mmCIF file of C-alpha atoms in Angstrom:
data_model
loop_
_atom_site.group_PDB
_atom_site.id
_atom_site.type_symbol
_atom_site.label_atom_id
_atom_site.label_comp_id
_atom_site.label_asym_id
_atom_site.label_seq_id
_atom_site.Cartn_x
_atom_site.Cartn_y
_atom_site.Cartn_z
ATOM 1 C CA MET R 72 -10.731 22.185 10.321
ATOM 2 C CA THR R 73 -12.827 19.255 11.386
ATOM 3 C CA THR R 74 -12.501 15.587 12.165
ATOM 4 C CA HIS R 75 -15.717 14.834 10.349
ATOM 5 C CA PRO R 76 -15.126 14.603 6.620
ATOM 6 C CA GLY R 77 -18.853 14.698 5.972
ATOM 7 C CA THR R 78 -19.263 18.150 7.474
ATOM 8 C CA ALA R 79 -16.209 19.507 5.693
ATOM 9 C CA ALA R 80 -17.805 18.799 2.353
ATOM 10 C CA HIS R 81 -21.012 20.757 2.992
ATOM 11 C CA ASP R 82 -20.063 23.442 0.481
ATOM 12 C CA MET R 83 -19.187 20.936 -2.222
ATOM 13 C CA PRO R 84 -21.302 20.268 -5.284
ATOM 14 C CA HIS R 85 -24.020 17.725 -4.800
ATOM 15 C CA GLY R 86 -22.745 14.147 -4.830
ATOM 16 C CA ASP R 87 -19.195 15.167 -3.937
ATOM 17 C CA GLU R 88 -18.947 12.919 -0.879
ATOM 18 C CA ALA R 89 -15.808 12.849 1.220
ATOM 19 C CA VAL R 90 -13.828 9.631 1.610
ATOM 20 C CA GLY R 91 -11.097 8.722 4.060
ATOM 21 C CA HIS R 92 -10.271 9.837 7.585
ATOM 22 C CA VAL R 93 -9.267 13.444 8.207
ATOM 23 C CA VAL R 94 -6.527 13.722 10.838
ATOM 24 C CA PRO R 95 -6.894 16.893 12.967
ATOM 25 C CA LEU R 96 -4.168 19.460 12.240
ATOM 26 C CA PRO R 97 -2.877 19.696 15.860
ATOM 27 C CA ILE R 98 -1.930 16.003 15.658
ATOM 28 C CA TYR R 99 0.212 16.665 12.569
ATOM 29 C CA PHE R 100 2.006 19.548 14.269
ATOM 30 C CA ALA R 101 2.498 17.553 17.480
ATOM 31 C CA VAL R 102 4.005 14.657 15.499
ATOM 32 C CA PHE R 103 6.236 17.083 13.592
ATOM 33 C CA VAL R 104 7.590 18.682 16.788
ATOM 34 C CA THR R 105 8.081 15.271 18.430
ATOM 35 C CA LEU R 106 10.051 14.048 15.405
ATOM 36 C CA LEU R 107 12.308 17.122 15.552
ATOM 37 C CA VAL R 108 12.891 16.668 19.292
ATOM 38 C CA PHE R 109 13.804 12.999 18.841
ATOM 39 C CA THR R 110 16.193 13.954 16.014
ATOM 40 C CA GLY R 111 17.967 16.340 18.379
ATOM 41 C CA VAL R 112 18.008 13.742 21.156
ATOM 42 C CA THR R 113 19.465 10.976 18.992
ATOM 43 C CA ALA R 114 22.201 13.275 17.609
ATOM 44 C CA THR R 115 23.100 14.437 21.138
ATOM 45 C CA VAL R 116 22.975 11.118 22.965
ATOM 46 C CA ALA R 117 25.285 9.587 20.339
ATOM 47 C CA PHE R 118 28.160 11.489 21.984
ATOM 48 C CA ALA R 119 27.550 9.825 25.338
ATOM 49 C CA ASP R 120 29.554 6.624 25.778
ATOM 50 C CA LEU R 121 26.910 4.038 26.561
ATOM 51 C CA GLY R 122 29.035 1.140 25.368
ATOM 52 C CA ARG R 123 26.936 -1.366 23.478
ATOM 53 C CA PHE R 124 23.745 0.508 24.313
ATOM 54 C CA ASN R 125 24.458 3.391 21.914
ATOM 55 C CA ILE R 126 23.129 1.382 18.992
ATOM 56 C CA PHE R 127 20.052 0.268 20.961
ATOM 57 C CA VAL R 128 19.208 3.836 21.968
ATOM 58 C CA ALA R 129 19.715 5.070 18.385
ATOM 59 C CA LEU R 130 17.542 2.313 16.916
ATOM 60 C CA THR R 131 14.836 2.657 19.571
ATOM 61 C CA ILE R 132 14.518 6.360 18.794
ATOM 62 C CA ALA R 133 14.460 5.584 15.059
ATOM 63 C CA VAL R 134 11.690 3.001 15.578
ATOM 64 C CA ILE R 135 9.644 5.492 17.628
ATOM 65 C CA LYS R 136 10.078 8.151 14.926
ATOM 66 C CA ALA R 137 9.174 5.718 12.144
ATOM 67 C CA SER R 138 6.123 4.546 14.103
ATOM 68 C CA LEU R 139 4.882 8.121 14.484
ATOM 69 C CA VAL R 140 5.255 8.695 10.732
ATOM 70 C CA LEU R 141 3.504 5.386 9.957
ATOM 71 C CA LEU R 142 0.619 5.883 12.396
ATOM 72 C CA TYR R 143 -0.191 9.560 11.802
ATOM 73 C CA PHE R 144 1.412 10.914 8.614
ATOM 74 C CA MET R 145 0.641 7.662 6.771
ATOM 75 C CA HIS R 146 -2.732 7.249 8.508
ATOM 76 C CA LEU R 147 -2.079 3.641 9.545
ATOM 77 C CA ARG R 148 -3.868 4.312 12.826
ATOM 78 C CA TYR R 149 -7.024 4.929 10.814
ATOM 79 C CA SER R 150 -6.484 2.296 8.123
ATOM 80 C CA SER R 151 -8.313 -0.969 7.539
ATOM 81 C CA ARG R 152 -7.140 -4.198 9.161
ATOM 82 C CA LEU R 153 -6.281 -5.513 5.710
ATOM 83 C CA THR R 154 -3.818 -2.659 5.212
ATOM 84 C CA LEU R 155 -2.316 -3.268 8.665
ATOM 85 C CA LEU R 156 -1.915 -6.949 7.782
ATOM 86 C CA PHE R 157 0.035 -6.061 4.630
ATOM 87 C CA VAL R 158 2.319 -3.645 6.480
ATOM 88 C CA GLY R 159 2.822 -6.194 9.255
ATOM 89 C CA ILE R 160 3.816 -8.822 6.704
ATOM 90 C CA ALA R 161 6.454 -6.460 5.262
ATOM 91 C CA PHE R 162 8.121 -5.988 8.630
ATOM 92 C CA PHE R 163 7.736 -9.680 9.492
ATOM 93 C CA TRP R 164 9.703 -10.706 6.400
ATOM 94 C CA LEU R 165 12.215 -7.894 6.889
ATOM 95 C CA GLY R 166 12.828 -9.178 10.420
ATOM 96 C CA THR R 167 13.056 -12.746 9.141
ATOM 97 C CA MET R 168 15.628 -11.770 6.518
ATOM 98 C CA ILE R 169 17.845 -9.954 9.010
ATOM 99 C CA ALA R 170 17.410 -12.508 11.828
ATOM 100 C CA LEU R 171 18.156 -15.594 9.733
ATOM 101 C CA THR R 172 21.112 -13.901 8.017
ATOM 102 C CA MET R 173 22.576 -12.790 11.335
ATOM 103 C CA SER R 174 21.994 -16.205 12.911
ATOM 104 C CA ASP R 175 24.354 -17.546 10.248
ATOM 105 C CA VAL R 176 26.940 -14.756 10.557
ATOM 106 C CA VAL R 177 27.032 -14.763 14.354
ATOM 107 C CA SER R 178 27.128 -18.552 14.831
ATOM 108 C CA ARG R 179 30.028 -19.217 12.467
ATOM 109 C CA GLY R 180 32.934 -20.678 14.351
ATOM 110 C CA TRP R 181 30.854 -21.727 17.342
ATOM 111 C CA PHE R 182 31.501 -25.378 16.687
ATOM 112 C CA GLY R 183 35.000 -25.158 15.256
ATOM 113 C CA ALA R 184 34.017 -26.552 11.876
ATOM 114 C CA ALA R 185 36.889 -26.939 9.418
ATOM 115 C CA GLY R 186 37.560 -23.896 7.259
ATOM 116 C CA LEU R 187 35.619 -21.498 9.434
ATOM 117 C CA GLY R 188 37.210 -18.989 11.729
ATOM 118 C CA MET K 209 -8.506 36.644 -7.425
ATOM 119 C CA SER K 210 -11.596 34.489 -7.525
ATOM 120 C CA ASP K 211 -11.798 34.992 -11.294
ATOM 121 C CA HIS K 212 -8.225 33.857 -11.626
ATOM 122 C CA ALA K 213 -8.831 30.857 -9.393
ATOM 123 C CA THR K 214 -11.824 29.891 -11.513
ATOM 124 C CA ALA K 215 -9.704 30.156 -14.652
ATOM 125 C CA LEU K 216 -7.214 27.780 -13.086
ATOM 126 C CA ALA K 217 -9.932 25.327 -12.196
ATOM 127 C CA PRO K 218 -11.836 24.651 -15.417
ATOM 128 C CA ARG K 219 -12.346 21.007 -14.584
ATOM 129 C CA ALA K 220 -13.862 21.541 -11.163
ATOM 130 C CA GLU K 221 -17.360 21.137 -12.564
ATOM 131 C CA LYS K 222 -16.537 17.637 -13.779
ATOM 132 C CA LEU K 223 -15.803 16.339 -10.292
ATOM 133 C CA PRO K 224 -16.156 13.851 -8.806
ATOM 134 C CA PRO K 225 -14.751 11.263 -11.204
ATOM 135 C CA PRO K 226 -17.076 8.291 -11.443
ATOM 136 C CA THR K 227 -16.503 5.258 -9.269
ATOM 137 C CA ALA K 228 -15.081 2.474 -11.435
ATOM 138 C CA HIS K 229 -17.593 -0.294 -12.145
ATOM 139 C CA GLN K 230 -15.724 -2.957 -10.159
ATOM 140 C CA PHE K 231 -16.225 -1.036 -6.896
ATOM 141 C CA ASP K 232 -19.353 -0.806 -4.762
ATOM 142 C CA ASP K 233 -18.771 2.825 -3.884
ATOM 143 C CA ALA K 234 -16.197 5.623 -3.671
ATOM 144 C CA ILE K 235 -15.083 4.547 -0.196
ATOM 145 C CA GLN K 236 -14.247 1.013 -1.335
ATOM 146 C CA GLN K 237 -12.423 2.448 -4.346
ATOM 147 C CA HIS K 238 -10.446 4.757 -2.061
ATOM 148 C CA ASP K 239 -9.479 1.919 0.311
ATOM 149 C CA ALA K 240 -8.424 -0.306 -2.600
ATOM 150 C CA SER K 241 -6.117 2.435 -3.934
ATOM 151 C CA GLY K 242 -4.499 2.809 -0.556
ATOM 152 C CA LEU K 243 -3.977 -0.936 -0.221
ATOM 153 C CA GLY K 244 -2.450 -1.083 -3.700
ATOM 154 C CA MET K 245 0.037 1.636 -2.788
ATOM 155 C CA TRP K 246 0.920 -0.246 0.371
ATOM 156 C CA VAL K 247 1.628 -3.394 -1.643
ATOM 157 C CA PHE K 248 4.151 -1.361 -3.612
ATOM 158 C CA LEU K 249 5.633 0.047 -0.397
ATOM 159 C CA VAL K 250 5.952 -3.501 0.997
ATOM 160 C CA THR K 251 8.214 -4.342 -1.959
ATOM 161 C CA GLU K 252 10.125 -1.109 -1.305
ATOM 162 C CA ILE K 253 10.611 -1.986 2.380
ATOM 163 C CA LEU K 254 12.114 -5.337 1.379
ATOM 164 C CA PHE K 255 14.131 -3.689 -1.427
ATOM 165 C CA PHE K 256 15.825 -1.324 1.030
ATOM 166 C CA GLY K 257 15.717 -4.157 3.587
ATOM 167 C CA GLY K 258 18.302 -6.106 1.592
ATOM 168 C CA LEU K 259 20.702 -3.189 1.924
ATOM 169 C CA PHE K 260 19.965 -2.835 5.625
ATOM 170 C CA THR K 261 20.719 -6.562 6.004
ATOM 171 C CA ILE K 262 24.074 -6.183 4.234
ATOM 172 C CA TYR K 263 24.823 -3.195 6.440
ATOM 173 C CA THR K 264 23.978 -5.192 9.602
ATOM 174 C CA VAL K 265 26.244 -8.079 8.579
ATOM 175 C CA TYR K 266 29.300 -5.935 7.788
ATOM 176 C CA ARG K 267 28.887 -3.577 10.698
ATOM 177 C CA SER K 268 28.797 -6.571 13.038
ATOM 178 C CA LEU K 269 31.972 -7.927 11.413
ATOM 179 C CA TYR K 270 33.926 -4.634 11.207
ATOM 180 C CA PRO K 271 32.502 -2.320 13.915
ATOM 181 C CA HIS K 272 35.645 -0.186 14.315
ATOM 182 C CA ALA K 273 36.186 0.449 10.598
ATOM 183 C CA PHE K 274 32.512 1.458 10.354
ATOM 184 C CA GLY K 275 32.852 3.679 13.418
ATOM 185 C CA HIS K 276 35.899 5.550 12.114
ATOM 186 C CA ALA K 277 34.407 5.951 8.633
ATOM 187 C CA SER K 278 31.074 7.151 10.046
ATOM 188 C CA SER K 279 32.756 9.855 12.133
ATOM 189 C CA THR K 280 34.091 11.513 8.956
ATOM 190 C CA LEU K 281 30.544 12.410 7.912
ATOM 191 C CA ASP K 282 29.344 15.950 8.628
ATOM 192 C CA LEU K 283 26.891 15.519 11.521
ATOM 193 C CA THR K 284 25.603 19.096 11.290
ATOM 194 C CA LEU K 285 24.605 18.632 7.658
ATOM 195 C CA GLY K 286 23.154 15.194 8.396
ATOM 196 C CA THR K 287 21.037 16.427 11.315
ATOM 197 C CA THR K 288 19.909 19.474 9.331
ATOM 198 C CA ASN K 289 18.874 17.222 6.473
ATOM 199 C CA THR K 290 16.884 15.002 8.842
ATOM 200 C CA ALA K 291 14.989 18.052 10.093
ATOM 201 C CA VAL K 292 14.445 19.314 6.528
ATOM 202 C CA LEU K 293 13.012 15.968 5.461
ATOM 203 C CA ILE K 294 10.699 15.807 8.494
ATOM 204 C CA GLY K 295 9.536 19.308 7.562
ATOM 205 C CA SER K 296 8.802 18.128 4.016
ATOM 206 C CA SER K 297 6.748 15.266 5.462
ATOM 207 C CA LEU K 298 4.698 17.810 7.419
ATOM 208 C CA THR K 299 3.986 19.945 4.336
ATOM 209 C CA MET K 300 3.090 16.765 2.423
ATOM 210 C CA ALA K 301 0.653 15.761 5.169
ATOM 211 C CA LEU K 302 -0.801 19.287 5.069
ATOM 212 C CA ALA K 303 -1.283 19.006 1.294
ATOM 213 C CA VAL K 304 -3.270 15.781 1.795
ATOM 214 C CA HIS K 305 -5.232 17.365 4.630
ATOM 215 C CA THR K 306 -6.086 20.426 2.521
ATOM 216 C CA ALA K 307 -7.303 18.229 -0.331
ATOM 217 C CA GLN K 308 -9.425 16.246 2.144
ATOM 218 C CA VAL K 309 -11.272 19.243 3.558
ATOM 219 C CA SER K 310 -11.407 21.789 0.737
ATOM 220 C CA ARG K 311 -11.356 22.382 -2.991
ATOM 221 C CA ASN K 312 -8.607 24.993 -2.569
ATOM 222 C CA GLY K 313 -6.297 23.911 -5.390
ATOM 223 C CA ARG K 314 -3.922 26.822 -4.849
ATOM 224 C CA LEU K 315 -3.365 25.928 -1.200
ATOM 225 C CA ILE K 316 -2.851 22.258 -2.081
ATOM 226 C CA ALA K 317 -0.329 23.306 -4.759
ATOM 227 C CA LEU K 318 1.369 25.629 -2.259
ATOM 228 C CA PHE K 319 1.934 22.790 0.207
ATOM 229 C CA LEU K 320 3.085 20.495 -2.604
ATOM 230 C CA CYS K 321 5.568 23.141 -3.777
ATOM 231 C CA ALA K 322 6.799 23.606 -0.178
ATOM 232 C CA THR K 323 7.377 19.843 -0.055
ATOM 233 C CA MET K 324 9.298 20.015 -3.338
ATOM 234 C CA LEU K 325 11.340 22.958 -2.071
ATOM 235 C CA LEU K 326 12.316 21.164 1.154
ATOM 236 C CA GLY K 327 13.081 18.029 -0.867
ATOM 237 C CA GLY K 328 15.295 20.188 -3.091
ATOM 238 C CA VAL K 329 17.095 21.599 -0.038
ATOM 239 C CA PHE K 330 17.706 18.043 1.170
ATOM 240 C CA LEU K 331 19.165 17.002 -2.187
ATOM 241 C CA GLY K 332 21.287 20.169 -2.312
ATOM 242 C CA ILE K 333 22.784 19.474 1.117
ATOM 243 C CA LYS K 334 23.338 15.859 0.067
ATOM 244 C CA ALA K 335 25.211 17.107 -3.016
ATOM 245 C CA VAL K 336 27.465 19.254 -0.777
ATOM 246 C CA GLU K 337 28.199 16.194 1.374
ATOM 247 C CA TYR K 338 28.959 14.069 -1.682
ATOM 248 C CA ALA K 339 31.322 16.774 -3.017
ATOM 249 C CA GLN K 340 33.178 16.765 0.301
ATOM 250 C CA LYS K 341 33.597 12.998 0.067
ATOM 251 C CA PHE K 342 35.010 13.308 -3.442
ATOM 252 C CA HIS K 343 37.491 15.971 -2.259
ATOM 253 C CA GLU K 344 38.567 13.754 0.632
ATOM 254 C CA HIS K 345 38.980 10.740 -1.671
ATOM 255 C CA HIS K 346 36.497 8.770 0.423
ATOM 256 C CA VAL K 347 34.564 7.582 -2.618
ATOM 257 C CA PRO K 348 35.155 3.855 -3.191
ATOM 258 C CA GLY K 349 37.116 3.041 -6.312
ATOM 259 C CA PRO K 350 40.621 3.550 -7.740
ATOM 260 C CA TYR K 351 41.030 6.987 -6.084
ATOM 261 C CA PHE K 352 39.946 5.893 -2.640
ATOM 262 C CA HIS K 353 42.406 6.951 0.035
ATOM 263 C CA TRP K 354 42.338 6.347 3.797
ATOM 264 C CA GLU K 355 45.143 7.338 6.197
ATOM 265 C CA GLY K 356 43.887 5.330 9.179
ATOM 266 C CA GLY K 357 43.790 1.606 9.690
ATOM 267 C CA ASP K 358 41.759 -1.053 7.896
ATOM 268 C CA PRO K 359 41.174 0.921 4.656
ATOM 269 C CA GLN K 360 39.529 -2.095 2.986
ATOM 270 C CA HIS K 361 36.610 -2.179 5.394
ATOM 271 C CA VAL K 362 36.358 1.601 5.620
ATOM 272 C CA GLU K 363 35.903 1.506 1.844
ATOM 273 C CA LEU K 364 33.177 -1.107 2.383
ATOM 274 C CA TYR K 365 31.362 1.317 4.691
ATOM 275 C CA PHE K 366 31.565 4.076 2.106
ATOM 276 C CA SER K 367 30.265 1.711 -0.593
ATOM 277 C CA LEU K 368 27.180 1.102 1.553
ATOM 278 C CA TYR K 369 26.956 4.827 2.380
ATOM 279 C CA PHE K 370 26.840 5.826 -1.288
ATOM 280 C CA VAL K 371 24.520 3.007 -2.398
ATOM 281 C CA MET K 372 22.023 3.536 0.434
ATOM 282 C CA THR K 373 21.968 7.345 0.380
ATOM 283 C CA GLY K 374 22.127 7.300 -3.432
ATOM 284 C CA LEU K 375 19.129 5.000 -3.717
ATOM 285 C CA HIS K 376 17.324 7.146 -1.171
ATOM 286 C CA ALA K 377 18.167 10.291 -3.152
ATOM 287 C CA LEU K 378 16.938 8.630 -6.358
ATOM 288 C CA HIS K 379 13.600 8.010 -4.651
ATOM 289 C CA MET K 380 13.475 11.686 -3.694
ATOM 290 C CA VAL K 381 14.191 12.794 -7.260
ATOM 291 C CA ILE K 382 11.339 10.577 -8.491
ATOM 292 C CA GLY K 383 9.152 12.043 -5.744
ATOM 293 C CA GLU K 384 9.971 15.577 -6.903
ATOM 294 C CA GLY K 385 8.810 14.669 -10.405
ATOM 295 C CA VAL K 386 5.528 13.201 -9.149
ATOM 296 C CA LEU K 387 4.970 16.247 -6.924
ATOM 297 C CA THR K 388 5.408 18.532 -9.936
ATOM 298 C CA VAL K 389 2.622 16.718 -11.787
ATOM 299 C CA LEU K 390 0.434 16.796 -8.658
ATOM 300 C CA ALA K 391 0.921 20.547 -8.201
ATOM 301 C CA ILE K 392 -0.242 21.162 -11.773
ATOM 302 C CA MET K 393 -3.246 18.881 -11.252
ATOM 303 C CA ALA K 394 -4.052 20.712 -8.007
ATOM 304 C CA LEU K 395 -3.958 24.102 -9.755
ATOM 305 C CA ARG K 396 -6.398 22.712 -12.309
ATOM 306 C CA GLY K 397 -8.805 21.950 -9.465
ATOM 307 C CA ARG K 398 -8.644 18.198 -9.786
ATOM 308 C CA PHE K 399 -8.588 17.457 -6.071
ATOM 309 C CA GLY K 400 -11.175 17.768 -3.338
ATOM 310 C CA PRO K 401 -12.764 15.812 -0.485
ATOM 311 C CA SER K 402 -14.268 13.176 -2.780
ATOM 312 C CA TYR K 403 -11.119 12.623 -4.843
ATOM 313 C CA PHE K 404 -7.589 13.152 -3.584
ATOM 314 C CA THR K 405 -6.169 9.669 -4.193
ATOM 315 C CA PRO K 406 -3.066 10.825 -6.151
ATOM 316 C CA VAL K 407 -2.155 13.311 -3.409
ATOM 317 C CA GLU K 408 -2.702 10.725 -0.675
ATOM 318 C CA LEU K 409 -0.729 7.949 -2.396
ATOM 319 C CA THR K 410 2.156 10.290 -3.217
ATOM 320 C CA GLY K 411 2.048 11.274 0.445
ATOM 321 C CA LEU K 412 2.447 7.610 1.430
ATOM 322 C CA TYR K 413 5.466 7.364 -0.895
ATOM 323 C CA TRP K 414 7.034 10.579 0.413
ATOM 324 C CA HIS K 415 6.587 9.558 4.067
ATOM 325 C CA PHE K 416 8.056 6.136 3.271
ATOM 326 C CA VAL K 417 11.170 7.832 1.867
ATOM 327 C CA ASP K 418 11.275 9.883 5.069
ATOM 328 C CA ILE K 419 11.176 6.692 7.167
ATOM 329 C CA ILE K 420 14.101 5.227 5.209
ATOM 330 C CA TRP K 421 16.112 8.339 6.069
ATOM 331 C CA ILE K 422 15.027 8.118 9.733
ATOM 332 C CA PHE K 423 16.917 4.795 9.840
ATOM 333 C CA LEU K 424 19.793 5.810 7.540
ATOM 334 C CA PHE K 425 20.628 8.818 9.702
ATOM 335 C CA PRO K 426 21.565 6.972 12.939
ATOM 336 C CA LEU K 427 22.994 3.959 11.093
ATOM 337 C CA LEU K 428 25.321 5.997 8.862
ATOM 338 C CA TYR K 429 26.085 9.139 10.895
ATOM 339 C CA LEU K 430 25.965 8.007 14.529
ATOM 340 C CA VAL K 431 27.962 4.765 14.617
ATOM 341 C CA GLU K 432 30.754 5.760 17.016
ATOM 342 C CA ARG K 433 30.537 9.456 17.807
ATOM 343 C CA HIS K 434 31.325 9.020 21.494
ATOM 344 C CA SER K 435 34.935 7.905 21.079
#
C-alpha cells in the first residue's frame, strides 16, 4: 500500500487517474486500536467517583474519539479548507444551540422573577 | 478464479466514468461530491443536535432520575456494541482504501459485507437490549413501571433513550441498505482509484453514525455508575 495515489494506479487502464488522498493502512489500525482503548477507559473510569468530573471525563474521551474518527476515518485532516469550514459551522451552531438553551435553563430563578422557581 | 472475477466485472472496461461538464477535472468533481455529502452531514449533526440539547436540559434538571435510569442499562452489551461499531468503521475505512488503491471489486465487497455484518451484530444486540427493557416495563407509555423514586422523570430518560438510540438504529438500517447496493456495484467492478465516490460518501455517512454512538454511549450508559 502506498501514500501516493498516482503510483497505486500504475496498473490501471490509460486515463484512469486516481483522485483523493490515500491514508496509509497503519494509521487506520492505530486509530482503531486507540478508539477501542478509549472505549475501555471510559467504561472503567465511570465507576470511579469523581464527583462532577465524571461527566467531563466521559465527554472529553468522547470528543477525542470523535475527533479521531473525523480526522482519519473521515479524512478531514486531508480535506479542503472549504470542507473544514462547513464542518466547523455545523459544530459552531450546535454549540450555539446548546449554550443559548442552557443559558436560559440555568439562569431561571436567578433574579426571583414572579412565576419562576 | 480470474475468469470468474472477469465475469463479475463486465463494466470494468467502461471506466472511468466521464467527468461531468460543469467540472474542470475529476479531482474537482471528487471534491465537490465530498463537500455535498458534508452539507448533508451538517444537517444531520444539527438534527441529532436537537435531541442532544433536549437531553442536556433534562439531565441538568433531573440528574438523579437520569442516573438511576441509566444504571439499569446493560453496560456489557453497551460497551460490546461500541466496540462492534468501531470495528465496522474500520472495515468501512478499509473498503474505501481498497477502492482507492486497486480495482479489486471482490475485496471491496468483502470489506463492505464485513461492515454490514458488524452493523447487523450491533442491531441484534440493540434488539436484545430493547427486549429486556420491554420485559422490565421500562418502555415509556401505559405499561411503564418504576419501583424507585421519581418515576415521571425516569420515564423521561427512557423516552430520550428510545428516541435517540432508535433514530441511531434507523440510520444504521438505512446504511445497511446502501452498503448492500455498494457491495453489488463493487462486485460488478464499478469502483477503482479514479472513481470510488459512492464508497467514500457512504463511508462518511457510516462514520458519522459511529460518532453519534460515541456520544450516545457515555451519555446514556455512564451517567451515574459510580454510586
